[in-house]
Coordinates of C-alpha atoms and ligand atoms in Angstrom, one line a residue:
X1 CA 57.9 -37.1 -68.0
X2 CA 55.9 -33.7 -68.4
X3 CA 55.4 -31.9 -65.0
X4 CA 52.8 -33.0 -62.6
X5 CA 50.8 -30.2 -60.9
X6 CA 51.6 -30.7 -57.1
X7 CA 47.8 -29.3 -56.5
X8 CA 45.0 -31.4 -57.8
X9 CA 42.3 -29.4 -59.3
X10 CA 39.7 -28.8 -57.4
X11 CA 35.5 -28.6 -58.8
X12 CA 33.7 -25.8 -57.0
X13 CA 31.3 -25.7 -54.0
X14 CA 28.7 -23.8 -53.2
X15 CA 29.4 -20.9 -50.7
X16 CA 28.8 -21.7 -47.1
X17 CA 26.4 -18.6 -46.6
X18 CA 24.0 -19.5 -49.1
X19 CA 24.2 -23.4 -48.7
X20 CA 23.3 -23.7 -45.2
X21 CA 20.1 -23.1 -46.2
X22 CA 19.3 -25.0 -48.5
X23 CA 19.3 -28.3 -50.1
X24 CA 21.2 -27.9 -53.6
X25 CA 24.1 -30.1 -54.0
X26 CA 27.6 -28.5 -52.1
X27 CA 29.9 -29.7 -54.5
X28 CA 29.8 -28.7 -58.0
X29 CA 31.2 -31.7 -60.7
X30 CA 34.3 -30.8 -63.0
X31 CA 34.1 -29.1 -66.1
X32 CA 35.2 -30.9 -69.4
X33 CA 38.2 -28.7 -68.9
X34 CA 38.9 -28.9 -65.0
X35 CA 38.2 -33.0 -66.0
X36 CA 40.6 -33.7 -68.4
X37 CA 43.3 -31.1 -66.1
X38 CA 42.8 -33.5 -63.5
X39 CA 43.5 -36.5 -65.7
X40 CA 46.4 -35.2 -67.2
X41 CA 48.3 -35.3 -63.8
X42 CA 47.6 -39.2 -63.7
X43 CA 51.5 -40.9 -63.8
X44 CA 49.9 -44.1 -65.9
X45 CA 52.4 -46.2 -63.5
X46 CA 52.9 -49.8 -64.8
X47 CA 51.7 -51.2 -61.2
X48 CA 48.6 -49.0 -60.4
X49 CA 47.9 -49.4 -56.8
X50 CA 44.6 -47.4 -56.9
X51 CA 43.1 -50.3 -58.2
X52 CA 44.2 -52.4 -55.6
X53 CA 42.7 -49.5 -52.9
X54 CA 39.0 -49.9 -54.8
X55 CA 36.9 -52.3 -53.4
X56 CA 35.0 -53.0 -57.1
X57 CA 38.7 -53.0 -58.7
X58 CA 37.8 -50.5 -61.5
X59 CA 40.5 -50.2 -63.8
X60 CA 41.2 -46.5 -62.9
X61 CA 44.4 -46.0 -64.3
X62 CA 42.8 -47.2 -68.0
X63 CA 39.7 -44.7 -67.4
X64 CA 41.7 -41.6 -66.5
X65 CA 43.8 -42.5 -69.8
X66 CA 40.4 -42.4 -71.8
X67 CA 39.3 -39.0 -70.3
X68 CA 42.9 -37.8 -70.8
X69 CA 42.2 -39.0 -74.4
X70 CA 38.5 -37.2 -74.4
X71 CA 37.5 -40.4 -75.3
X72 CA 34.6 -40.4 -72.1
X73 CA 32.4 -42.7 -73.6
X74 CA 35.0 -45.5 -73.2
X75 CA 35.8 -44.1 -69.9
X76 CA 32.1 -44.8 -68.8
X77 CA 32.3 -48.8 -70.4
X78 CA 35.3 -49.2 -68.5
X79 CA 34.1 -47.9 -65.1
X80 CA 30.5 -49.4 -65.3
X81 CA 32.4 -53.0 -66.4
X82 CA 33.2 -53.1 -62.7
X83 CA 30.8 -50.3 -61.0
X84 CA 27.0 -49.6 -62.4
X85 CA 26.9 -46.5 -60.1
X86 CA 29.6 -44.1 -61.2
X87 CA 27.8 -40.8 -60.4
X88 CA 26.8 -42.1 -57.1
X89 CA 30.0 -43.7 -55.9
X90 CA 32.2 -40.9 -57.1
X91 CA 30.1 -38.7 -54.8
X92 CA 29.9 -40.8 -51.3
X93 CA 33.4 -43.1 -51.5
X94 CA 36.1 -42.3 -48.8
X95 CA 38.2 -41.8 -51.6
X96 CA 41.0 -40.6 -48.9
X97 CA 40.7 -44.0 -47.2
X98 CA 40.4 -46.2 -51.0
X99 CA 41.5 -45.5 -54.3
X100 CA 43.0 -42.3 -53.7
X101 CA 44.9 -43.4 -50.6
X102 CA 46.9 -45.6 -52.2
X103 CA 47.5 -43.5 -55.3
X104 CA 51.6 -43.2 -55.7
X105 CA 51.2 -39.0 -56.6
X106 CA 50.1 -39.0 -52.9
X107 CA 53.1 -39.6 -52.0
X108 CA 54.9 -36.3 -52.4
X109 CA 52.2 -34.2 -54.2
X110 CA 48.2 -34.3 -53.8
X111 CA 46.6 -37.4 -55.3
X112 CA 45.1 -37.8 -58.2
X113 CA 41.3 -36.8 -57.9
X114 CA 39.7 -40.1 -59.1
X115 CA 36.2 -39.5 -57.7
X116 CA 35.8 -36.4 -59.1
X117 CA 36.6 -38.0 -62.1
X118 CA 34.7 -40.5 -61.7
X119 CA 31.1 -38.5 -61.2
X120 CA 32.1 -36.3 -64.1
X121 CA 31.9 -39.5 -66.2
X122 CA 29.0 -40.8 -64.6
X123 CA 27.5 -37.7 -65.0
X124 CA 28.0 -37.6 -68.5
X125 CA 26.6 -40.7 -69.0
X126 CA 23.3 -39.8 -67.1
X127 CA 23.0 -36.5 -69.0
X128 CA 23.7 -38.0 -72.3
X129 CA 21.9 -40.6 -72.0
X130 CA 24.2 -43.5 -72.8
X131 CA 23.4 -47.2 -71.6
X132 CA 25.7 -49.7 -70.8
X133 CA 23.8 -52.7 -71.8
X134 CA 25.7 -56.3 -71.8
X135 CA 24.5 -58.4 -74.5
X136 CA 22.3 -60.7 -72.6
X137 CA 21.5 -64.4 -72.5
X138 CA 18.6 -65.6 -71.2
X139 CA 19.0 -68.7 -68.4
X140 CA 15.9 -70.7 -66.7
X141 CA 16.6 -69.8 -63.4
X142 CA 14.9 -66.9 -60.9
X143 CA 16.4 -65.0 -57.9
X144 CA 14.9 -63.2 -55.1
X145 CA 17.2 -60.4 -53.7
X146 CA 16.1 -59.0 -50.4
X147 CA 16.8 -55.2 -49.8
X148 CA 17.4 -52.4 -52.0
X149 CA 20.2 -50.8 -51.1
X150 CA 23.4 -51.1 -53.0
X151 CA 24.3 -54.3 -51.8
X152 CA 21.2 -55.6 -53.5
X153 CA 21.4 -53.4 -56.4
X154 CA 24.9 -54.9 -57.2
X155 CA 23.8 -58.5 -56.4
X156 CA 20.9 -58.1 -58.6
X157 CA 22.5 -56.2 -61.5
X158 CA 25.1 -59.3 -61.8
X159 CA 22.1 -61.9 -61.7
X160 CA 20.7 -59.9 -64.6
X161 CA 23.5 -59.2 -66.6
X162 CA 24.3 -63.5 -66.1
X163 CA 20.9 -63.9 -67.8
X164 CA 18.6 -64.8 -64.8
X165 CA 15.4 -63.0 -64.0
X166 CA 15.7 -61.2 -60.8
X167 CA 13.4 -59.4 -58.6
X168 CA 13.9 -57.3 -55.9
X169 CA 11.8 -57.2 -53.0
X170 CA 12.2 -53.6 -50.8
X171 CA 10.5 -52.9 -47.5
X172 CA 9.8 -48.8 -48.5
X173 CA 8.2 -47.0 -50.8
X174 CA 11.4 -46.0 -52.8
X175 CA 14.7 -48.6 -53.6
X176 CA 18.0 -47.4 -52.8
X177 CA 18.8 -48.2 -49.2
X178 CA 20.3 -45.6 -47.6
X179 CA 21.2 -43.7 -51.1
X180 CA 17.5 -43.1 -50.4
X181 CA 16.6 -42.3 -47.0
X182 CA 20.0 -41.4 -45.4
X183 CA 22.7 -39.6 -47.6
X184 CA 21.2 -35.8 -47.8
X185 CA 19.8 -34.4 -50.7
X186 CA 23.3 -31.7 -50.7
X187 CA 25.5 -34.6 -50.9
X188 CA 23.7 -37.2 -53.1
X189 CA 20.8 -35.3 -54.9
X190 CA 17.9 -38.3 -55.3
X191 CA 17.8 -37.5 -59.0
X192 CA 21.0 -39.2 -59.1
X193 CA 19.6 -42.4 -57.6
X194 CA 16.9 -42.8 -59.1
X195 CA 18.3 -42.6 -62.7
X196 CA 21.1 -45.1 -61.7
X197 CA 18.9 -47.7 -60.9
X198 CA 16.8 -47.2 -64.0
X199 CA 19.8 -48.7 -65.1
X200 CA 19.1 -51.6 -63.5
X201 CA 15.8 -51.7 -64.4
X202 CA 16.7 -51.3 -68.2
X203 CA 18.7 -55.1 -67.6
X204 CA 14.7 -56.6 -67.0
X205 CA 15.3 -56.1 -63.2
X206 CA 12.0 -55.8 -61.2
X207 CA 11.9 -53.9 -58.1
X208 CA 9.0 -54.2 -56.1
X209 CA 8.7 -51.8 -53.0
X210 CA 6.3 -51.9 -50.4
X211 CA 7.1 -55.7 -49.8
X212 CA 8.5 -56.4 -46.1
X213 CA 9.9 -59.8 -46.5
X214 CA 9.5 -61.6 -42.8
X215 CA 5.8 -60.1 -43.1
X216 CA 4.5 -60.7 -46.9
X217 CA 6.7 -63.5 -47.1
X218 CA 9.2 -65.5 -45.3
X219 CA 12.9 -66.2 -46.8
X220 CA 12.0 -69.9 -46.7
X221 CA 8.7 -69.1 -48.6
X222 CA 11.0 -66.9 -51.7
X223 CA 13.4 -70.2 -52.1
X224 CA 9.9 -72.5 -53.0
X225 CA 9.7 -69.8 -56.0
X226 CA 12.9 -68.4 -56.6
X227 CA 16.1 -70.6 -57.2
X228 CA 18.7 -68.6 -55.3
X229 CA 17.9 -65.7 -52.3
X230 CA 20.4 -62.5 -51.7
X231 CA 19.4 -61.0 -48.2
X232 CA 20.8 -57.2 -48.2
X233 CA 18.8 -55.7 -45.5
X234 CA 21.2 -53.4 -43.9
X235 CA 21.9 -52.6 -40.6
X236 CA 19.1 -49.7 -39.7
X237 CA 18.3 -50.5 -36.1
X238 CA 19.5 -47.8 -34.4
X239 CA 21.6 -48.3 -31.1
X240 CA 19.2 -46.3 -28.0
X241 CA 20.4 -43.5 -26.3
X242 CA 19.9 -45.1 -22.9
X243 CA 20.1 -42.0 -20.9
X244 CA 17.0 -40.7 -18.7
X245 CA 14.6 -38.7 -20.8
X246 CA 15.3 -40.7 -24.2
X247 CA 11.8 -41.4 -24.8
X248 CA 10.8 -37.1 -24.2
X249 CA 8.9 -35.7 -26.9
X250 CA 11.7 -34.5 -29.6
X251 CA 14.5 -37.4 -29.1
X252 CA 14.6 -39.5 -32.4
X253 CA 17.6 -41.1 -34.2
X254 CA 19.2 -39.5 -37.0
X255 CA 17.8 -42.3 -39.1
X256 CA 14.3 -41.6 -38.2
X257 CA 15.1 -37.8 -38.6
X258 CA 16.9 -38.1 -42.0
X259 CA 14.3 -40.7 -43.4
X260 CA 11.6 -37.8 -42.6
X261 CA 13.3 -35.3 -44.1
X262 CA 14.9 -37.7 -47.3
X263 CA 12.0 -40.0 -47.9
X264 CA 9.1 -37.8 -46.9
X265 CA 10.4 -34.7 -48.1
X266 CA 10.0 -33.2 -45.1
X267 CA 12.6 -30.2 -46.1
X268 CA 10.1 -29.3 -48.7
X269 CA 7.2 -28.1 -46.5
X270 CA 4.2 -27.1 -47.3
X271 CA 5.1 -28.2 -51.3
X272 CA 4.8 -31.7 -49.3
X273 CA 2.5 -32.2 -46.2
X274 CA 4.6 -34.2 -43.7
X275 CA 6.9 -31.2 -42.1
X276 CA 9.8 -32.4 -40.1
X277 CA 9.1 -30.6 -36.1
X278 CA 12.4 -29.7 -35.3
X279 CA 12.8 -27.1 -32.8
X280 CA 14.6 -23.8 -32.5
X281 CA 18.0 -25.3 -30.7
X282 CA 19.2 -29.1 -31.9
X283 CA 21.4 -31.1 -30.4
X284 CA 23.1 -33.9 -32.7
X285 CA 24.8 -36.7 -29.6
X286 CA 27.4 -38.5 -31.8
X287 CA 29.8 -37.7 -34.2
X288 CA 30.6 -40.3 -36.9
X289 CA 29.5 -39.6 -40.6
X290 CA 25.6 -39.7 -39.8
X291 CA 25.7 -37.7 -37.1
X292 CA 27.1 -34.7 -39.4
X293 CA 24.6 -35.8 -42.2
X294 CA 22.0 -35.4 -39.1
X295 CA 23.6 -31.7 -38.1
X296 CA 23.8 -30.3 -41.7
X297 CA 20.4 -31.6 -42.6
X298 CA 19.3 -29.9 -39.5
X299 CA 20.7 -26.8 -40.6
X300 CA 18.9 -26.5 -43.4
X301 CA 15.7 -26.3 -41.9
X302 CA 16.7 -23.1 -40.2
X303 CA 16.9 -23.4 -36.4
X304 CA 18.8 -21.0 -34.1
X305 CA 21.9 -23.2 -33.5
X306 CA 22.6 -26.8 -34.1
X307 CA 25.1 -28.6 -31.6
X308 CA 27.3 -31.7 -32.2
X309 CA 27.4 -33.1 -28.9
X310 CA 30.6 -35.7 -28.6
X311 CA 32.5 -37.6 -25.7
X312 CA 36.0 -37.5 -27.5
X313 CA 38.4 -34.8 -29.4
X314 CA 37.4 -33.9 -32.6
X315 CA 40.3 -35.0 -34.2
X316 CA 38.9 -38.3 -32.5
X317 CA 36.1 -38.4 -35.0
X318 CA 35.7 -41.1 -37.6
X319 CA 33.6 -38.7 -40.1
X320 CA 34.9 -37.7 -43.5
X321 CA 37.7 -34.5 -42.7
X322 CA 36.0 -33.0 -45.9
X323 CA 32.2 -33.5 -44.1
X324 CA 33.6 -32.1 -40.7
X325 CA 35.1 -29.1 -42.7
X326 CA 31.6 -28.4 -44.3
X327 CA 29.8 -28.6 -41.5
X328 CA 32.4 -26.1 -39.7
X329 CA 31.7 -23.6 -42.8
X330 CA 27.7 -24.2 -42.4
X331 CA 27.9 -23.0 -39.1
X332 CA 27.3 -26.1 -37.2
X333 CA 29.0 -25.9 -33.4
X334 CA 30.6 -28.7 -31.8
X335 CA 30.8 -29.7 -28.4
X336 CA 33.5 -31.8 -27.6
X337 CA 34.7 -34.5 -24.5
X338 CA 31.1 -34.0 -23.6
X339 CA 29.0 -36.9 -22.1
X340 CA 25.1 -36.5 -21.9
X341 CA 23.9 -37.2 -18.7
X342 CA 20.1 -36.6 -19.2
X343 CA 17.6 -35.2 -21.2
X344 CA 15.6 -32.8 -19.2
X345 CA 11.8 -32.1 -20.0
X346 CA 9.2 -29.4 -19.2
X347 CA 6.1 -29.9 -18.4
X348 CA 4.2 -30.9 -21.3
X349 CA 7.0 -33.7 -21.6
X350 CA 8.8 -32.3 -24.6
X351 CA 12.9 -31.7 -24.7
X352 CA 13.8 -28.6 -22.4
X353 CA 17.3 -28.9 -22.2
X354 CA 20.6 -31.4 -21.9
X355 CA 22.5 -32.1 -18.4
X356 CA 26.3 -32.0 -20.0
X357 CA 29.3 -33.2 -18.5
X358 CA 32.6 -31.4 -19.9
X359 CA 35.5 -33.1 -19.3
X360 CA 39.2 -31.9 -20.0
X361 CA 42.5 -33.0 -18.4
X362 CA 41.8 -33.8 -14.7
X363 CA 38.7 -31.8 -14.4
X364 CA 34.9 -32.2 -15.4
X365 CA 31.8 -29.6 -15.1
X366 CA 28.6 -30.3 -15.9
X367 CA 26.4 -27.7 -17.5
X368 CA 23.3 -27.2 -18.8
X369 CA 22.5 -27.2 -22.9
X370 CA 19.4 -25.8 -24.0
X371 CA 18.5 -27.3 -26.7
X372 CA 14.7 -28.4 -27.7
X373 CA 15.6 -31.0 -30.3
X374 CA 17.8 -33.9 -29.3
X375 CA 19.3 -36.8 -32.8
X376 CA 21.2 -39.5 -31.6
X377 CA 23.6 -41.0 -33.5
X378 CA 25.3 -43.6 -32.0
X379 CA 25.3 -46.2 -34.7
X380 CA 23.0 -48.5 -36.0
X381 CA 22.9 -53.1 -35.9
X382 CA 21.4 -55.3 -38.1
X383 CA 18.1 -55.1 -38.3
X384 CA 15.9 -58.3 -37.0
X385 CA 13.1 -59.4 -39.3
X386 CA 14.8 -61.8 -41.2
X387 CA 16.4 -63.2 -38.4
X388 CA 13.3 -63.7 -36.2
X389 CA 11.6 -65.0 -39.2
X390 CA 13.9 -67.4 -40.7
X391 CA 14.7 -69.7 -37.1
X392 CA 17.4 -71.7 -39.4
X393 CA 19.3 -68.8 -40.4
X394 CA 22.6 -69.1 -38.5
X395 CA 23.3 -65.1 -37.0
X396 CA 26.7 -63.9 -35.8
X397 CA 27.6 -61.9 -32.4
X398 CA 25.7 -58.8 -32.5
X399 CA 22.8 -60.3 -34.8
X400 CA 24.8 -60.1 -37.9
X401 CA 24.1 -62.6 -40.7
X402 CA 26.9 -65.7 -40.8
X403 CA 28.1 -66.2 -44.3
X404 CA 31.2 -68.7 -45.7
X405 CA 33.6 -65.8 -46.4
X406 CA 34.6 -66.8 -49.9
X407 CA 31.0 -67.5 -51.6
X408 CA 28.7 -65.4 -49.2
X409 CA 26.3 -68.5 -48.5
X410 CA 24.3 -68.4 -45.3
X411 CA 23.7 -71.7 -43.2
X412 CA 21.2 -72.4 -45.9
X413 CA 22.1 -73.9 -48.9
X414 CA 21.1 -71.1 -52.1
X415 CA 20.5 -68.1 -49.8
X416 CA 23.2 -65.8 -49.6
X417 CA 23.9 -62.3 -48.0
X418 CA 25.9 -59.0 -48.1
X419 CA 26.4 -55.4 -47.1
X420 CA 25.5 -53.9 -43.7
X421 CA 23.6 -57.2 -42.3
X422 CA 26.7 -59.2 -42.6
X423 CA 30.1 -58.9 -41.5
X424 CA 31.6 -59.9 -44.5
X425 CA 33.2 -56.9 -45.3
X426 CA 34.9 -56.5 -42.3
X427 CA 34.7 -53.0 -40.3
X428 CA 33.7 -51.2 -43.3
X429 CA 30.7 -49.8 -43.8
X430 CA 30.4 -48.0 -47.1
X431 CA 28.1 -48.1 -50.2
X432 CA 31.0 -49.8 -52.6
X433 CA 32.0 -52.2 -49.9
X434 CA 28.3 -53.1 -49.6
X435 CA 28.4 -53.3 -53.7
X436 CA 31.1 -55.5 -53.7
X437 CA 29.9 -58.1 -51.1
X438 CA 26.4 -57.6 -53.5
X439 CA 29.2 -58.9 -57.0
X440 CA 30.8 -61.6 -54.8
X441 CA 27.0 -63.4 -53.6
X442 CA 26.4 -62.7 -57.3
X443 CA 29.4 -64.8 -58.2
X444 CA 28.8 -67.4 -55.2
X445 CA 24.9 -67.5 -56.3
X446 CA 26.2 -68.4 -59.9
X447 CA 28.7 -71.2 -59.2
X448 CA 25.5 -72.5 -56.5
X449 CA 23.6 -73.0 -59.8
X450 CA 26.2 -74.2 -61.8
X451 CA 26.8 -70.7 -64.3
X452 CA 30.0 -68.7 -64.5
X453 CA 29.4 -64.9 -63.8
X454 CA 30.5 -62.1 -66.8
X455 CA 33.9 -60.2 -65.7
Ligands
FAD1 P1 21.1 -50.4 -46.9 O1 21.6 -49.3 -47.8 O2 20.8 -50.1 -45.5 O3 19.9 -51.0 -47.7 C1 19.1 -52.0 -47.1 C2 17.7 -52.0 -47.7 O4 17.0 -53.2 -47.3 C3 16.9 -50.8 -47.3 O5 16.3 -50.2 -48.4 C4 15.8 -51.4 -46.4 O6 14.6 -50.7 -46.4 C5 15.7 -52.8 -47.0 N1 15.1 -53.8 -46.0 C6 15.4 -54.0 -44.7 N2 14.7 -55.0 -44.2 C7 13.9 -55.4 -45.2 C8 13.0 -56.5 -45.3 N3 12.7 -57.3 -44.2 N4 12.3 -56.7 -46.5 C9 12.6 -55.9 -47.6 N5 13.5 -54.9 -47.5 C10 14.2 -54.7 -46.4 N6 28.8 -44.9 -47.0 C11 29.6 -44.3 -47.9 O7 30.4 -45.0 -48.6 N7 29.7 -43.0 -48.1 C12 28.9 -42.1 -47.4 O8 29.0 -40.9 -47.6 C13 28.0 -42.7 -46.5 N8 27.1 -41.9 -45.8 C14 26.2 -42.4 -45.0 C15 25.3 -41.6 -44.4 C16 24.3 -42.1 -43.6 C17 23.3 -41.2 -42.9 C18 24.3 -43.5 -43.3 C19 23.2 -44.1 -42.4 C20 25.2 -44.4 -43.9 C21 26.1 -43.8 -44.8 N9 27.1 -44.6 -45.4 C22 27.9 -44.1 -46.3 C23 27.1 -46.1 -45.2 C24 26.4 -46.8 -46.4 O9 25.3 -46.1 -46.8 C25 26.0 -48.2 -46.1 O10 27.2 -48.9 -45.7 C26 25.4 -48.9 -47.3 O11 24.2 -48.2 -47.7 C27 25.0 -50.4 -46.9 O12 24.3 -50.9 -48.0 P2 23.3 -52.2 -47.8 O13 22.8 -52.5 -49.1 O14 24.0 -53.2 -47.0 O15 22.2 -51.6 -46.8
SF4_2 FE1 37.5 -44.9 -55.8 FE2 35.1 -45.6 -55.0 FE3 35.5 -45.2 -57.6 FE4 36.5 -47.4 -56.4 S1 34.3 -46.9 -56.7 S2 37.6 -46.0 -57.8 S3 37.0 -46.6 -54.3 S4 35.7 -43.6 -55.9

């Protein structure tokens, strides 16, 4: 065996001082040189546990050999057999929790980076244009798939590829989920997006935005036109703050706050005219993954200090170790083992400040933060429409979506669901977990009707 470089190699980022603000992507992609590095250190083991730690089950170990080989193309036909989103999914996956956790060179050296190598082929693909179009066959049969976020996406681009004709019904004005309107512009530029899905709609898929299902149309209207129904609405109701002074002028959720500045462009005032009022001082209550999207995105639009507010440790925090880091470097100050006790107002009723209570071993203070912005990001639930509208849908504890865990059907027969809305995927909550509840309806939707589904 040659030698393997203990260090993976590592893409570059943009410096912190110049990033903070603004909204260009942090994280450079590899070079064709730094790329095929990278894949070089790959072991080829007989018995590849990546695969096993990826949700989708790419065949990693067969794509690193083809980038190895500089033969990318094939690299992209084997990733998108299993994963139409390469660019965006080698940008947003925990890799450290996935495919990279259970890669063997982790063991005694630094794993093998496979979703940097996985953009850089996606990225490829997208600037060279190449298409992975299945040879299609045409069946008689129509599905509805509720929700554009990946979940959907993935449900729908399996329909397609089987040969059915699928349209996709999403609530905004843009598809992607939260692709879209939550993951920032530095982490997931929306050029990205959008060209991955024009992917789907090269496959015939139509995707009509605007369309609130549970308002234009109930789920029981879709199945009188459609054959089979996919419901992938997500889970963007956002948990309340429940402290006094929640509803104060210049509270919102993050969601609200990063849909302003995502979907509206609101960090691209006065090009666009729907600015994003954030004060001078922001506090960010929370400290999970959107919570740091919240405080970086914050950043960017040039306050005096931004503030991560949290009741535990930091080392207590679920968020990405890499997104922590990054916000560290941006400048972004955190405020830990600290409860919010209220939200003070002046008196115009906007934000004046935050009644804190610190709390280390046996002793707690309270103090005052002033701060004229407050995000909360204390997670989010399913959102409700689809249940209030369709009475014989049968929802879980917590107003989650009940599905049979091996073909994703609902309590009513051809309607299925996945990603966020359901709880199919256990605790997770990522964009290829979502996907991959999207391929298994896809699969369950196809046996409903009789076909089998392309591998
Ligand atoms: P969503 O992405 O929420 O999409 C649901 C779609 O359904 C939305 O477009 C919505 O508008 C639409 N919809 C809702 N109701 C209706 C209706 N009645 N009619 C029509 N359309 C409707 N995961 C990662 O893996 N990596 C990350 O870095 C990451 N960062 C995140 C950052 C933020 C700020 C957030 C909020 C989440 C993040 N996640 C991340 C989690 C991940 O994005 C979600 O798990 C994933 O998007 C869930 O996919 P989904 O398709 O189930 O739902
Ligand atoms: Fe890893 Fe995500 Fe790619 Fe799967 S889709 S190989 S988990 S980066």
């Amino acid at each position: 065996m040659s030698k393997i470089e203990i260090k993976r190699t590592l893409p570059a980022h943009l410096p912190p001082q110049t990033r903070r603000h603004d909204f260009n992507e942090v994280v450079c992609g590899y070079t064709v040189e730094e790329a095929v590095a990278e894949a070089g250190r790959c072991l080829q083991c007989k018995k590849p546990l990546c695969i096993t730690g990826c949700p989708v089950k790419i065949n990693i170990k067969e794509f690193i050999n083809f980038i190895a080989q500089k033969d990318y193309k094939s690299a992209y036909k084997t990733i998108t057999d299993a994963n139409l989103f390469p660019s965006i999914t080698g940008r947003v996956c925990p890799q450290e929790k996935q495919c990279e956790a259970a890669c063997v060179l982790g063991n005694k050296r630094e794993p093998v980076s496979i979703g940097h190598l996985e953009r850089f082929v996606g990225d490829m693909a997208r600037r060279e244009a190449w298409h992975e179009i299945h040879g299609r066959q045409t069946l008689p049969k129509k599905a509805a798939v509720v929700g554009s976020g990946p979940a959907g996406l993935a449900c729908a681009y399996d329909l397609a590829k089987a040969g059915l004709t699928v349209i996709v019904y999403e609530a905004l004005h843009l598809p992607g989920g939260v692709l879209t309107y939550g993951i920032p512009q530095f982490r997931l530029p929306k050029e990205i997006v959008d060209s991955e899905i024009e992917n789907l709609t090269r496959l015939g898929v139509e995707i009509k935005t605007n369309s609130v299902i549970g308002r234009i149309h109930t789920i029981e209207e879709l199945m009188t036109r459609f054959d089979v129904v996919f419901i992938g609405t997500g889970a963007g109701y956002p948990m309340g703050l429940a402290v006094k002074g929640d509803a104060l002028n210049g509270v919102m959720s993050a969601n609200e706050f990063l849909t302003r500045v995502n979907l509206m462009h609101g960090y691209d005032f006065p090009r666009y005219g729907t600015p994003v009022g954030i004060g001078k001082n922001v506090a960010v209550i929370g400290c999970g993954n959107t919570a740091i999207d919240a405080a970086r995105t914050a950043m960017r639009l040039r306050p005096d200090n931004v503030y991560i507010v949290y009741r535990k440790r930091l080392e207590d925090s679920p968020a990405r170790k890499e997104e922590l880091r990054h916000a560290q470097e941006e400048g972004v100050q955190f405020v830990c083992r600290t409860e919010t006790k209220e939200i003070l107002s002046d008196a115009e009723g906007w934000v004046s400040g935050m009644d804190c209570l610190r709390s280390d071993e046996g002793s707690s203070a309270s103090f005052l933060l002033e701060v004229d912005t407050v995000i909360y990001a204390l997670g989010t639930l399913a959102n409700p429409i689809i249940s209030r509208t369709t009475p014989k849908l049968k929802i879980d504890k917590g107003g989650y979506i009940y599905t049979d865990k091996d073909t994703l059907m609902t309590s009513i027969p051809g309607i299925f669901a996945g990603g966020d809305n359901t709880k199919t995927q256990g605790t997770f909550t990522t964009v290829i977990h979502a996907m991959s509840t999207g391929r298994r309806a896809a699969r369950g939707m196809l046996e409903y009707l009789n076909f089998s589904i392309e591998e």
